[in-house]
PDB file of C-alpha atoms in Angstrom:
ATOM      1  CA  UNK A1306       0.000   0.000   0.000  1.00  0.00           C
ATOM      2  CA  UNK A1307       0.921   3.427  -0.554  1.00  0.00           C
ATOM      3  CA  UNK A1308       0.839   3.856   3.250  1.00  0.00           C
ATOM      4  CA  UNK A1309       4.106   1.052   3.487  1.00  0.00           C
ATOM      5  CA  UNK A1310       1.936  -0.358   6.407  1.00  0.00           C
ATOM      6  CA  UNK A1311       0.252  -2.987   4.451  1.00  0.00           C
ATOM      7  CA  UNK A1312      -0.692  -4.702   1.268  1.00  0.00           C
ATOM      8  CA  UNK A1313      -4.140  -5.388  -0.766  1.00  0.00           C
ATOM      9  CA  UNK A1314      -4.700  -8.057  -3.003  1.00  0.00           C
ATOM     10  CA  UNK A1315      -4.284  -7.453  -6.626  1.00  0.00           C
ATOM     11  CA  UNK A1316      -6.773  -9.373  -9.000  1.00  0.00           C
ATOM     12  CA  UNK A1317      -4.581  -9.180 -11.644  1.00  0.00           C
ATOM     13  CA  UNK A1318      -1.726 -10.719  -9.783  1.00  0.00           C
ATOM     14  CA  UNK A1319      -0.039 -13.098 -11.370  1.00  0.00           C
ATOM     15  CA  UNK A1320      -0.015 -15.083  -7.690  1.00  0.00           C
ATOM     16  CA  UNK A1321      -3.984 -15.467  -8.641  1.00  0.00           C
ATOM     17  CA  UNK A1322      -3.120 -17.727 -11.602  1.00  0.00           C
ATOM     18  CA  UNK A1323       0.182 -19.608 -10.565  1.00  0.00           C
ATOM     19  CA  UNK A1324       2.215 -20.506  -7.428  1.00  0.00           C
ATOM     20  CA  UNK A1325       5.461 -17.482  -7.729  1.00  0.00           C
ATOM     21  CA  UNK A1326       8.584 -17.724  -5.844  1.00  0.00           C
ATOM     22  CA  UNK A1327      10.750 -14.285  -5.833  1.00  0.00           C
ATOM     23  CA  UNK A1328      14.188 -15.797  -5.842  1.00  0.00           C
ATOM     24  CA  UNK A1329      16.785 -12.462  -4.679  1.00  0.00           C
ATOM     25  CA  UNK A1330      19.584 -13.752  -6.643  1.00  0.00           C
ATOM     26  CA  UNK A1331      22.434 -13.139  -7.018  1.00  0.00           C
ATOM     27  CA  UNK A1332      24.076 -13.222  -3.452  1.00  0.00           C
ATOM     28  CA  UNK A1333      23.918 -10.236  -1.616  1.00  0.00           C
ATOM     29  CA  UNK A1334      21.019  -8.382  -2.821  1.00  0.00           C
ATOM     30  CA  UNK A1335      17.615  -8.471  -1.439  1.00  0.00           C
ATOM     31  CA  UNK A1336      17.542  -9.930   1.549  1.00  0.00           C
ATOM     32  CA  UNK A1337      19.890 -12.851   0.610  1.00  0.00           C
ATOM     33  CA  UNK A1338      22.947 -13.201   2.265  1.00  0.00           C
ATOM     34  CA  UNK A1339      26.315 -15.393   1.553  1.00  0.00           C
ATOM     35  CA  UNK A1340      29.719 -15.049  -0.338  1.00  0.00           C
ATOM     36  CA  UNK A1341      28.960 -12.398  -2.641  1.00  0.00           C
ATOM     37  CA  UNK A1342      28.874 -13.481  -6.699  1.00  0.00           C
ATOM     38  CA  UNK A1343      31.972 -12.585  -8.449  1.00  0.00           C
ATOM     39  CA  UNK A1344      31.438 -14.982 -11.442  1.00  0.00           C
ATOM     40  CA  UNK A1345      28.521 -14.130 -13.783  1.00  0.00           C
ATOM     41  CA  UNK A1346      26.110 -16.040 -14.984  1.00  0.00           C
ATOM     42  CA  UNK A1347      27.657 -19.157 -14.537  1.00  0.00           C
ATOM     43  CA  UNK A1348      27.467 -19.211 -10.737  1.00  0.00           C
ATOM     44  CA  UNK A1349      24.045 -17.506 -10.786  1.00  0.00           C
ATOM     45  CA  UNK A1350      22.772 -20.948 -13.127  1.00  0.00           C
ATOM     46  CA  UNK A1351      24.946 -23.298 -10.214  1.00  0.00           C
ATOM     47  CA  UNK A1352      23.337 -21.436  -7.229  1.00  0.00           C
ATOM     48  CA  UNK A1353      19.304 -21.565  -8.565  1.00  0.00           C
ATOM     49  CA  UNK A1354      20.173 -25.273  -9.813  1.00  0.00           C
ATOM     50  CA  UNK A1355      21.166 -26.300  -6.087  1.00  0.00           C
ATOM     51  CA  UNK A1356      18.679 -24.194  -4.812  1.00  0.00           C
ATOM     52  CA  UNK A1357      15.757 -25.750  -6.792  1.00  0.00           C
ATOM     53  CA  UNK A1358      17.182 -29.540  -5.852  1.00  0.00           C
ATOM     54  CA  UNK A1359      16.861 -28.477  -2.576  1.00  0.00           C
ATOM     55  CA  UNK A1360      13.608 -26.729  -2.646  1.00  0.00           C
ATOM     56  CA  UNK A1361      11.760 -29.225  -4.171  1.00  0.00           C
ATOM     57  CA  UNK A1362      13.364 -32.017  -1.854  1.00  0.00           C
ATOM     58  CA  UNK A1363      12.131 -29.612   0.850  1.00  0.00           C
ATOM     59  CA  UNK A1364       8.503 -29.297  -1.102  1.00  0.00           C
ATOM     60  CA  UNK A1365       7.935 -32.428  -2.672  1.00  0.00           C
ATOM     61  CA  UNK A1366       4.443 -31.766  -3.524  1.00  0.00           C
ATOM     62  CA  UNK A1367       5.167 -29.021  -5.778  1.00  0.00           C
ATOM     63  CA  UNK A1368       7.750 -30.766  -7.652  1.00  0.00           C
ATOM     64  CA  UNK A1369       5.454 -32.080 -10.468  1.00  0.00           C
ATOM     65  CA  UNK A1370       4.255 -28.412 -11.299  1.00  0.00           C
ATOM     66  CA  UNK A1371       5.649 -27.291 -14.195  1.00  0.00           C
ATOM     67  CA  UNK A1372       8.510 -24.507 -13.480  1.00  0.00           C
ATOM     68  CA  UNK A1373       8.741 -21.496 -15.783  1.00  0.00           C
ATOM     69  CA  UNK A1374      11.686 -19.397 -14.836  1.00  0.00           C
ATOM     70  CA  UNK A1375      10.675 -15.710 -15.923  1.00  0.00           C
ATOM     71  CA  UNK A1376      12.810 -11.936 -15.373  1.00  0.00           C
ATOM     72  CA  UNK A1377      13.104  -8.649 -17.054  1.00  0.00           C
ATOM     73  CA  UNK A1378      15.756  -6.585 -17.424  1.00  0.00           C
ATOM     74  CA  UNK A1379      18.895  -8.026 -16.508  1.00  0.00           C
ATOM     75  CA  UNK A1380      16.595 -11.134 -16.200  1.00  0.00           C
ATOM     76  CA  UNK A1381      17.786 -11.424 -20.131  1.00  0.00           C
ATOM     77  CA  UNK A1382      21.159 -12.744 -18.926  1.00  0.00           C
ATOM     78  CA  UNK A1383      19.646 -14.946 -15.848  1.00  0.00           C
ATOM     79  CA  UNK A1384      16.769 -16.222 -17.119  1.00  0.00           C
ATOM     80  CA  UNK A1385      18.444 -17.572 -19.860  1.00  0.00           C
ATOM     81  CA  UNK A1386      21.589 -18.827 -17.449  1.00  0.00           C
ATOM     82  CA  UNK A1387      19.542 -20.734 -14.927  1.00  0.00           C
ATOM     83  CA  UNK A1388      17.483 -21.891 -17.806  1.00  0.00           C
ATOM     84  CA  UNK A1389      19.814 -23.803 -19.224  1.00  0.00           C
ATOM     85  CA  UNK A1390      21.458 -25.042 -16.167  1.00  0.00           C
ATOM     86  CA  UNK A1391      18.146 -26.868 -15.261  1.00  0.00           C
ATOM     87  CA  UNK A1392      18.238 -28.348 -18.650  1.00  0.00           C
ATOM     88  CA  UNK A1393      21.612 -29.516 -18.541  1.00  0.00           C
ATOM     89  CA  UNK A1394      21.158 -30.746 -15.135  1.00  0.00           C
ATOM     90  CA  UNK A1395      17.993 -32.836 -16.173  1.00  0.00           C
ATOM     91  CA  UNK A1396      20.026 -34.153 -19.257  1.00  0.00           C
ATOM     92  CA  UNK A1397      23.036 -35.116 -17.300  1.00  0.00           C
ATOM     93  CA  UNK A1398      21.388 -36.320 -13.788  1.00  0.00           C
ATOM     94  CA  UNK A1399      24.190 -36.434 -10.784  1.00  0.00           C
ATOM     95  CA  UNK A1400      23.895 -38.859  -8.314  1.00  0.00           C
ATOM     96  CA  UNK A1401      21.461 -37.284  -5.660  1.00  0.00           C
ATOM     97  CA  UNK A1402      20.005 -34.983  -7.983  1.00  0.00           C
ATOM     98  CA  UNK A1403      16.134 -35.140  -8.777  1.00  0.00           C
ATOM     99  CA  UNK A1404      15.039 -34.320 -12.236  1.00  0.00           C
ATOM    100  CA  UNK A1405      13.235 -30.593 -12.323  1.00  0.00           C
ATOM    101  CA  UNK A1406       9.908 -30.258 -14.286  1.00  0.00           C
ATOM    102  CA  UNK A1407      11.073 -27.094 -16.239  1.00  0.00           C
ATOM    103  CA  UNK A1408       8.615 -25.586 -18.537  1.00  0.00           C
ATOM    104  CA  UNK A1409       9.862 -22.886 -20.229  1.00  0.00           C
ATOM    105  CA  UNK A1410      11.258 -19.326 -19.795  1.00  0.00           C
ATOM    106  CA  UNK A1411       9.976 -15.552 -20.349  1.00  0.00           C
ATOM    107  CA  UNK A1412      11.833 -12.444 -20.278  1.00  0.00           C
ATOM    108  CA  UNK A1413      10.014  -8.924 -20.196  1.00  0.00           C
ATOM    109  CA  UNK A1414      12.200  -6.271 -21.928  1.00  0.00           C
ATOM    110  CA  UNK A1415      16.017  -8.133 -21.342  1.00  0.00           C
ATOM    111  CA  UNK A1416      19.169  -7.355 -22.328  1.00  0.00           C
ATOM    112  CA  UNK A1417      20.105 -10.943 -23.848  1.00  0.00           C
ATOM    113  CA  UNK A1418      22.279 -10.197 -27.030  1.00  0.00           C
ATOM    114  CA  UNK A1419      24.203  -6.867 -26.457  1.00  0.00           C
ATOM    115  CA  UNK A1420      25.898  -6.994 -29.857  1.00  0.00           C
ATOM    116  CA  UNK A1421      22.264  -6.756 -31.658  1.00  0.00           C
ATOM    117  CA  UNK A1422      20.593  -4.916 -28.964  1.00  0.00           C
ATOM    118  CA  UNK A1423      23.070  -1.629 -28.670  1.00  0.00           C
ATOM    119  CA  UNK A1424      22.581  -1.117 -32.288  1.00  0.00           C
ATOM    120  CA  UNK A1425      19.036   0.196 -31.245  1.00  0.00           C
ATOM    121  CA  UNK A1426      19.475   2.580 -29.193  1.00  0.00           C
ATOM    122  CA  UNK A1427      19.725   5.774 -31.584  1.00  0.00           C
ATOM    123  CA  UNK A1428      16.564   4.471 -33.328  1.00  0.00           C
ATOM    124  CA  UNK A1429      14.589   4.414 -29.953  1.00  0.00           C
ATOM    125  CA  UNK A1430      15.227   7.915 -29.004  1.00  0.00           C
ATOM    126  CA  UNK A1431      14.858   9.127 -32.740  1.00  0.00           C
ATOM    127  CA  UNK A1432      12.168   6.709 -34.477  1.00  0.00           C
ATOM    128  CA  UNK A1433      10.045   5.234 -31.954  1.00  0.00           C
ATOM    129  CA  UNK A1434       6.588   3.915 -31.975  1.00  0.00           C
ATOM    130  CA  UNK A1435       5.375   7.114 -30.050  1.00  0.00           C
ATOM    131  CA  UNK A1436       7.239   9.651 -32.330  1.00  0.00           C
ATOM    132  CA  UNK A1437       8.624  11.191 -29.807  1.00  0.00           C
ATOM    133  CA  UNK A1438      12.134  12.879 -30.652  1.00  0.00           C
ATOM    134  CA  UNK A1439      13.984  12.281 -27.074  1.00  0.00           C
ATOM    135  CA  UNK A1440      17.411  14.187 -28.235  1.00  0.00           C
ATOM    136  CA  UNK A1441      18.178  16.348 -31.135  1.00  0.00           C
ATOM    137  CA  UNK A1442      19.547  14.945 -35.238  1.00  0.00           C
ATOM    138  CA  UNK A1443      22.813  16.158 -34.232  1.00  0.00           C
ATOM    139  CA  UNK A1444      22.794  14.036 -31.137  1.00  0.00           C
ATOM    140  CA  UNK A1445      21.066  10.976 -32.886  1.00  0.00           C
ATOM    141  CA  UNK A1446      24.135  11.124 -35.680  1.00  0.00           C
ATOM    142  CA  UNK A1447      26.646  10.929 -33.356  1.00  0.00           C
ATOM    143  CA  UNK A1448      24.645   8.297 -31.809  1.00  0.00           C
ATOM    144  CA  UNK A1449      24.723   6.222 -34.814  1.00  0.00           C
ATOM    145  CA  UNK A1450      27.987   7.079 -35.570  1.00  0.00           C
ATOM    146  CA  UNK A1451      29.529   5.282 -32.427  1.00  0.00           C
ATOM    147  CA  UNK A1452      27.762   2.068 -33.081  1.00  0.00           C
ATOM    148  CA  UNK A1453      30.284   0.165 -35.245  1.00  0.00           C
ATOM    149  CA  UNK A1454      33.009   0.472 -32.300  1.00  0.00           C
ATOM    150  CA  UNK A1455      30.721  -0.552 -29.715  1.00  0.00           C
ATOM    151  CA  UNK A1456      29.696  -3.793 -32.128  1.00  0.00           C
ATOM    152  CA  UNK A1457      33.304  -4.514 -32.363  1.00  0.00           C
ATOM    153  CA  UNK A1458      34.055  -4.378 -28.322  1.00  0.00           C
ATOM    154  CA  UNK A1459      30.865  -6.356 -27.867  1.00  0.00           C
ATOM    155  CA  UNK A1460      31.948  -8.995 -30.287  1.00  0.00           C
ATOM    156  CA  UNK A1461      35.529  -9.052 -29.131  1.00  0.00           C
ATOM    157  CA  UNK A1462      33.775  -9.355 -25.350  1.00  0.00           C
ATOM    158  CA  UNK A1463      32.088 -12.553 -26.528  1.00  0.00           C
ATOM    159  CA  UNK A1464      34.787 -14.327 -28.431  1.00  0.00           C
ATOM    160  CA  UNK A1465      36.587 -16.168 -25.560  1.00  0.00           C
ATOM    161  CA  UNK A1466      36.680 -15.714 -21.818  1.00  0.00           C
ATOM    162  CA  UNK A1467      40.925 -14.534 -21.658  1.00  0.00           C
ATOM    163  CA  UNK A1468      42.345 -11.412 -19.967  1.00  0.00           C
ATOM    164  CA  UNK A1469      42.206 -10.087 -23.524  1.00  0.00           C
ATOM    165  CA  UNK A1470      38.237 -10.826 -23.854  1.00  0.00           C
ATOM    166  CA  UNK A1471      37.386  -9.652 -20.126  1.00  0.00           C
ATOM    167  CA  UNK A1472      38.992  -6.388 -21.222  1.00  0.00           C
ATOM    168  CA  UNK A1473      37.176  -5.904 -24.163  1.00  0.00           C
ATOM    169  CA  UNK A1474      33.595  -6.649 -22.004  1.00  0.00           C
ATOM    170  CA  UNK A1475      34.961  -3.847 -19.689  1.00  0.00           C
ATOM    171  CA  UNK A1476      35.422  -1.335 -22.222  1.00  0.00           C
ATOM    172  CA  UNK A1477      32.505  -2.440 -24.098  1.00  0.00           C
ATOM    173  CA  UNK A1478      30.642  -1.222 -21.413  1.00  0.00           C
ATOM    174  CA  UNK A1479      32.190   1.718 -20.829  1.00  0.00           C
ATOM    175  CA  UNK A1480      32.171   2.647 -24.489  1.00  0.00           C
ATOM    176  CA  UNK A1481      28.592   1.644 -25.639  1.00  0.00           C
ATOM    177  CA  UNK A1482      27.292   3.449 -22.639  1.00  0.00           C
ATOM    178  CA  UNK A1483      29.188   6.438 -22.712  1.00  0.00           C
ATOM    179  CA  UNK A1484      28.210   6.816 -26.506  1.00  0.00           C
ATOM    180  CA  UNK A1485      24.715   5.031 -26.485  1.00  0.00           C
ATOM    181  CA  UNK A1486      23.102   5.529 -23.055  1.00  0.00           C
ATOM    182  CA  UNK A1487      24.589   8.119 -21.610  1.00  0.00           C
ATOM    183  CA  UNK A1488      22.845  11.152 -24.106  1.00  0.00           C
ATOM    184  CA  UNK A1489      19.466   9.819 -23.090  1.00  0.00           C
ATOM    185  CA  UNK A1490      20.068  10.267 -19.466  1.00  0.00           C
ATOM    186  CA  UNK A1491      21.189  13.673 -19.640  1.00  0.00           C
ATOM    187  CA  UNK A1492      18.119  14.615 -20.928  1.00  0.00           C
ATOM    188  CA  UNK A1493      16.924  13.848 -17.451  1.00  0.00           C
ATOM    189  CA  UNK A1494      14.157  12.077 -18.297  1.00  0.00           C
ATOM    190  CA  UNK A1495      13.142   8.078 -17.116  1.00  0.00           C
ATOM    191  CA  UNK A1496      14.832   5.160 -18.846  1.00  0.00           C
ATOM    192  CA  UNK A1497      12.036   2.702 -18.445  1.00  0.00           C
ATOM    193  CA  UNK A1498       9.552   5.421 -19.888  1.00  0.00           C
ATOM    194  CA  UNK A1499      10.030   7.620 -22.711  1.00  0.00           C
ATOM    195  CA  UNK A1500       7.556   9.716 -21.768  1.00  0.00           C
ATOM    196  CA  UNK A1501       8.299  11.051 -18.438  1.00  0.00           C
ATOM    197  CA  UNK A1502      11.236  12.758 -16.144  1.00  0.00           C
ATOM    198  CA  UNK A1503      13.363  10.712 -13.960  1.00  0.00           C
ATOM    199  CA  UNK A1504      11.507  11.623 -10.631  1.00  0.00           C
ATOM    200  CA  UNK A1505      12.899   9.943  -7.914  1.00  0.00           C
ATOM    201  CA  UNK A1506      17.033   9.524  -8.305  1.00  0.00           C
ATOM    202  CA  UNK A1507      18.585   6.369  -8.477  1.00  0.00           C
ATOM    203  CA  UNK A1508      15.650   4.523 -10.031  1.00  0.00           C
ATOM    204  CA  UNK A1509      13.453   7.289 -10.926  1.00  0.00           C
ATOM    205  CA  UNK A1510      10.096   5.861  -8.476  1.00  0.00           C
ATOM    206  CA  UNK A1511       9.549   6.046  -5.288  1.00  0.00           C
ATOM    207  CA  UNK A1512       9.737   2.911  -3.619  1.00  0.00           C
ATOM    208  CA  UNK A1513       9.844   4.458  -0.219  1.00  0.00           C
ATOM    209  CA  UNK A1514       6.830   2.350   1.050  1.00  0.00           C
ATOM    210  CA  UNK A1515       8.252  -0.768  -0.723  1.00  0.00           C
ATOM    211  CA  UNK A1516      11.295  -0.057   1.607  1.00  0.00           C
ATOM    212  CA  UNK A1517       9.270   0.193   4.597  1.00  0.00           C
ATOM    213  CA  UNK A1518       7.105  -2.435   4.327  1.00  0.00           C
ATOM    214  CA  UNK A1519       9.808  -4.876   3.813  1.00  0.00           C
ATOM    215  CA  UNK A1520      11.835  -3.632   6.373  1.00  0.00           C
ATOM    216  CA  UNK A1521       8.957  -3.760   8.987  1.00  0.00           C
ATOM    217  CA  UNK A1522       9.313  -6.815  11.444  1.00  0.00           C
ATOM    218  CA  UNK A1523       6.384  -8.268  10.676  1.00  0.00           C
ATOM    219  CA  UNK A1524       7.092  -8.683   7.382  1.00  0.00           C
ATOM    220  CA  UNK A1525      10.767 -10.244   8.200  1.00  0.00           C
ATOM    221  CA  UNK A1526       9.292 -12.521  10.640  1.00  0.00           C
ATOM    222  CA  UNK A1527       6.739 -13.808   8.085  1.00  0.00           C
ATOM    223  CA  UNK A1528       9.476 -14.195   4.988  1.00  0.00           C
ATOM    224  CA  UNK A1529      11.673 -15.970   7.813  1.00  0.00           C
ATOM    225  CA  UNK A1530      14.449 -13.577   7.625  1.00  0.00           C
ATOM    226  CA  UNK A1531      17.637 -14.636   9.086  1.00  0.00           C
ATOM    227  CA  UNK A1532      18.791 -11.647  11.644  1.00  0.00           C
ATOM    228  CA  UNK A1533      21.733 -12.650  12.422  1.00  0.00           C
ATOM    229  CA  UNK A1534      23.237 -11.997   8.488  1.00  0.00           C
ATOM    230  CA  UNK A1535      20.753  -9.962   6.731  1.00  0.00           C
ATOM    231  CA  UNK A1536      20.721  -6.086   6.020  1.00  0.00           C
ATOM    232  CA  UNK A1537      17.931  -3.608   5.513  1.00  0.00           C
ATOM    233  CA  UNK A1538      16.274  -4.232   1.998  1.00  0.00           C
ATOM    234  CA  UNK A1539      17.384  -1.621   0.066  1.00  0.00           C
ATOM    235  CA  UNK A1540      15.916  -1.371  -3.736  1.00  0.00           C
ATOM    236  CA  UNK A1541      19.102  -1.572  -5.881  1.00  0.00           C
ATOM    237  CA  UNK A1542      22.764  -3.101  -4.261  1.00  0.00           C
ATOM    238  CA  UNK A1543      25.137  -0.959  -6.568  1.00  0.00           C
ATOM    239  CA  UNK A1544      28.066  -3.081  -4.858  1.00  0.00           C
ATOM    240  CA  UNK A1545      26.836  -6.036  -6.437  1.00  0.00           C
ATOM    241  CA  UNK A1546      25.738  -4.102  -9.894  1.00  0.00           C
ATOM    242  CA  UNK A1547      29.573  -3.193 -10.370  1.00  0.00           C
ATOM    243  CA  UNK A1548      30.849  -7.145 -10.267  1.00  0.00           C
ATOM    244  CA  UNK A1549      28.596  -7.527 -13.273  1.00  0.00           C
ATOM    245  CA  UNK A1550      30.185  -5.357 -15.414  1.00  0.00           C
ATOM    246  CA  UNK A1551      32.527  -7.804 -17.169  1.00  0.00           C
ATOM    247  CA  UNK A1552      29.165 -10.186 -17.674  1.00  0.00           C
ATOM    248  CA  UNK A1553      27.165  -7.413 -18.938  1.00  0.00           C
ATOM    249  CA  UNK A1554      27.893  -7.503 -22.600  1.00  0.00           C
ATOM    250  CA  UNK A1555      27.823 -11.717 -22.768  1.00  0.00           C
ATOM    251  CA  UNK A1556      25.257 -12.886 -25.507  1.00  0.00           C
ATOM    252  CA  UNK A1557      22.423 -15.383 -24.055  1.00  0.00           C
ATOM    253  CA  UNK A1558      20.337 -15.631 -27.003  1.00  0.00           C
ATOM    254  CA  UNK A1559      22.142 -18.824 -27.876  1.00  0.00           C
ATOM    255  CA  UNK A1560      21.019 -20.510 -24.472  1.00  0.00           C
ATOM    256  CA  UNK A1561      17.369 -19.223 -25.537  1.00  0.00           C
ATOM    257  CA  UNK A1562      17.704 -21.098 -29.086  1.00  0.00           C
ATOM    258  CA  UNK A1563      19.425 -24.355 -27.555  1.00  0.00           C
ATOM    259  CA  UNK A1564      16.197 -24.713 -24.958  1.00  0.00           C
ATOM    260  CA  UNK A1565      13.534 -23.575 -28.310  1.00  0.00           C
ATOM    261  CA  UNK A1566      15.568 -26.255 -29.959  1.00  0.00           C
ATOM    262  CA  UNK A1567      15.134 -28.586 -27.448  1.00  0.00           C
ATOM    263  CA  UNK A1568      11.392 -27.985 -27.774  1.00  0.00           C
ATOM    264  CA  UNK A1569      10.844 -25.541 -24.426  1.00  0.00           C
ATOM    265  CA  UNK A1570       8.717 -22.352 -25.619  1.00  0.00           C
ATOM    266  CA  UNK A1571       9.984 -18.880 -25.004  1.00  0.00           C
ATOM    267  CA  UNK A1572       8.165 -15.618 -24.683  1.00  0.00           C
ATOM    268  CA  UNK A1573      10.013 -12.484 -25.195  1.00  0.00           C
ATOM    269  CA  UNK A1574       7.484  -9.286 -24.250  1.00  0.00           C
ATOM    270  CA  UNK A1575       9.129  -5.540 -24.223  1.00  0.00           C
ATOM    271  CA  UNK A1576       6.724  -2.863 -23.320  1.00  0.00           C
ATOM    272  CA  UNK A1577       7.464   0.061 -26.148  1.00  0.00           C
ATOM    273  CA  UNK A1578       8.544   3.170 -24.251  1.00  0.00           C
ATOM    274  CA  UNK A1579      11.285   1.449 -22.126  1.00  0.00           C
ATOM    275  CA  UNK A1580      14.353   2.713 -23.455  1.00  0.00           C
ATOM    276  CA  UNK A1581      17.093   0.727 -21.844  1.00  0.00           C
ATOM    277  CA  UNK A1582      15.888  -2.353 -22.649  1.00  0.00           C
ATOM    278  CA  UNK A1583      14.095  -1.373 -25.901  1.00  0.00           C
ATOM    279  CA  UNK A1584      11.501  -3.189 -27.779  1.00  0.00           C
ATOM    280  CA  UNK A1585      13.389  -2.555 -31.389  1.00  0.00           C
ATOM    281  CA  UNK A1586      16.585  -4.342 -29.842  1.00  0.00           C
ATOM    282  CA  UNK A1587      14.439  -7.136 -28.508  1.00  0.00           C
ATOM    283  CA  UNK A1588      12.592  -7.536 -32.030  1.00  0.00           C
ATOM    284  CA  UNK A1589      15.774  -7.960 -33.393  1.00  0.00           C
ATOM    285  CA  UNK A1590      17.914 -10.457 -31.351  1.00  0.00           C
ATOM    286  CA  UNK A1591      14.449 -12.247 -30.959  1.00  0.00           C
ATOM    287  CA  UNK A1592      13.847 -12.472 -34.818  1.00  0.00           C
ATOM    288  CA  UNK A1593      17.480 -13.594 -35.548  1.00  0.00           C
TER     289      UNK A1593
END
């Protein structure tokens, strides 16, 4: 509620249709706790694989339901990630291991492929579905113009996983968001709506009673939250945002076409007036 002091049931939930488990994932944000992620995607897939073995041991009736694993944003690299892991795990059983009913995956604007998503990003603030001009022609030419060298980083990022490669993700990022990202945001309005200013600084809403609510004791008590290690929810862990920075530019859309090839359905949805995770970069990496 708006209040922080309680909730009310939404109709539309998607709770009212299916059994949801939030996972806070990786380690360290939320109101998870343990040794901090420092190794991508890969140990996000081995961490949700052990923790669904172990879930469903714990929950054995819900172990036949069929198990869609669904994120948005920079759910593009983990839902693919864990994804896969499941269906590796189920095709290679270990010892102790039970076999997980996985379903399928959805991803609601993702970043997934980098290298065909960046491309995007000067038509989104120049030809959008709205027809809203978000920066200036001068602006959305120099825009275009940086896109080649911000392909090539990306690419070089995703060749190989040396010192050489690392470096490339690192300045891939720096590059493509310096060149592509950056000249939206100083027009001060909201990334994840094209048609409004950034109101509330980091994330631009006000989660305030989000905060509070979680944070209340009688909230902590009911999710079971262990004391002794956890820390205040807090919206966004930037600590933990800055170890992804080398996995930030890695390509997941081939995980997505091994599980469609394997015969698991995939919905990709992008709302049209995010721009950081835009619906023309999605089309693209979707349709290829």
């Amino acid at each position: 509620n708006e209040d922080g002091e309680g909730t009310t049931v939404n109709p539309y939930s998607w709770t009212e249709a299916a059994h949801v488990l939030w996972l806070d994932q990786p380690a360290g944000v939320g109101f998870s706790y343990g040794d901090e992620n420092d190794d991508g995607e890969e140990m996000v897939g081995e961490d949700a694989y052990y923790f669904f073995q172990a879930f469903f041991k714990a929950h054995p009736e819900y172990a036949n339901n069929p198990l869609y694993i669904i994120g948005e944003s920079y759910g593009g690299h983990y839902v693919p990630a864990i994804s896969h892991r499941i269906w590796q795990g189920n095709n290679d059983l270990c010892d102790d291991c039970i076999e997980i009913n996985y379903a399928g995956l959805a991803i609601g604007n993702g970043l997934t492929a980098p290298e065909e998503q960046y491309p995007w990003y000067p038509e989104m603030v120049y030809n959008n579905s709205h027809g809203i001009k978000v920066v200036d022609e001068s602006v959305y030419e120099a825009m275009k113009k940086a896109v080649p060298v911000c392909e090539k980083l990306i690419h070089q990022c995703n060749s190989g996983d040396n010192t050489i490669d690392d470096f490339a993700c690192q300045a891939a990022f720096v590059t493509c968001n310096m060149a592509l990202t950056s000249p939206y945001q100083a027009t001060g309005l909201n990334p994840y709506d094209i048609r409004k200013q950034c109101e509330v600084r980091p994330l631009c809403y006000d989660f305030s009673n989000v905060k509070k609510w979680l944070n209340s004791e009688s909230t902590k008590s009911s999710l079971n939250v262990d004391e002794t290690h956890s820390h205040s929810w807090e919206a966004c862990n930037f600590g933990i945002n800055m170890k992804f920075h080398v996995d930030w530019m890695k390509d997941f859309s081939h995980y997505v076409a091994d599980l469609l090839n394997a015969g698991f359905p995939a919905l990709i949805y992008a709302g049209d007036v995010d721009f950081i995770c835009n619906y023309l970069g999605n089309e693209a990496w979707t349709k290829n």
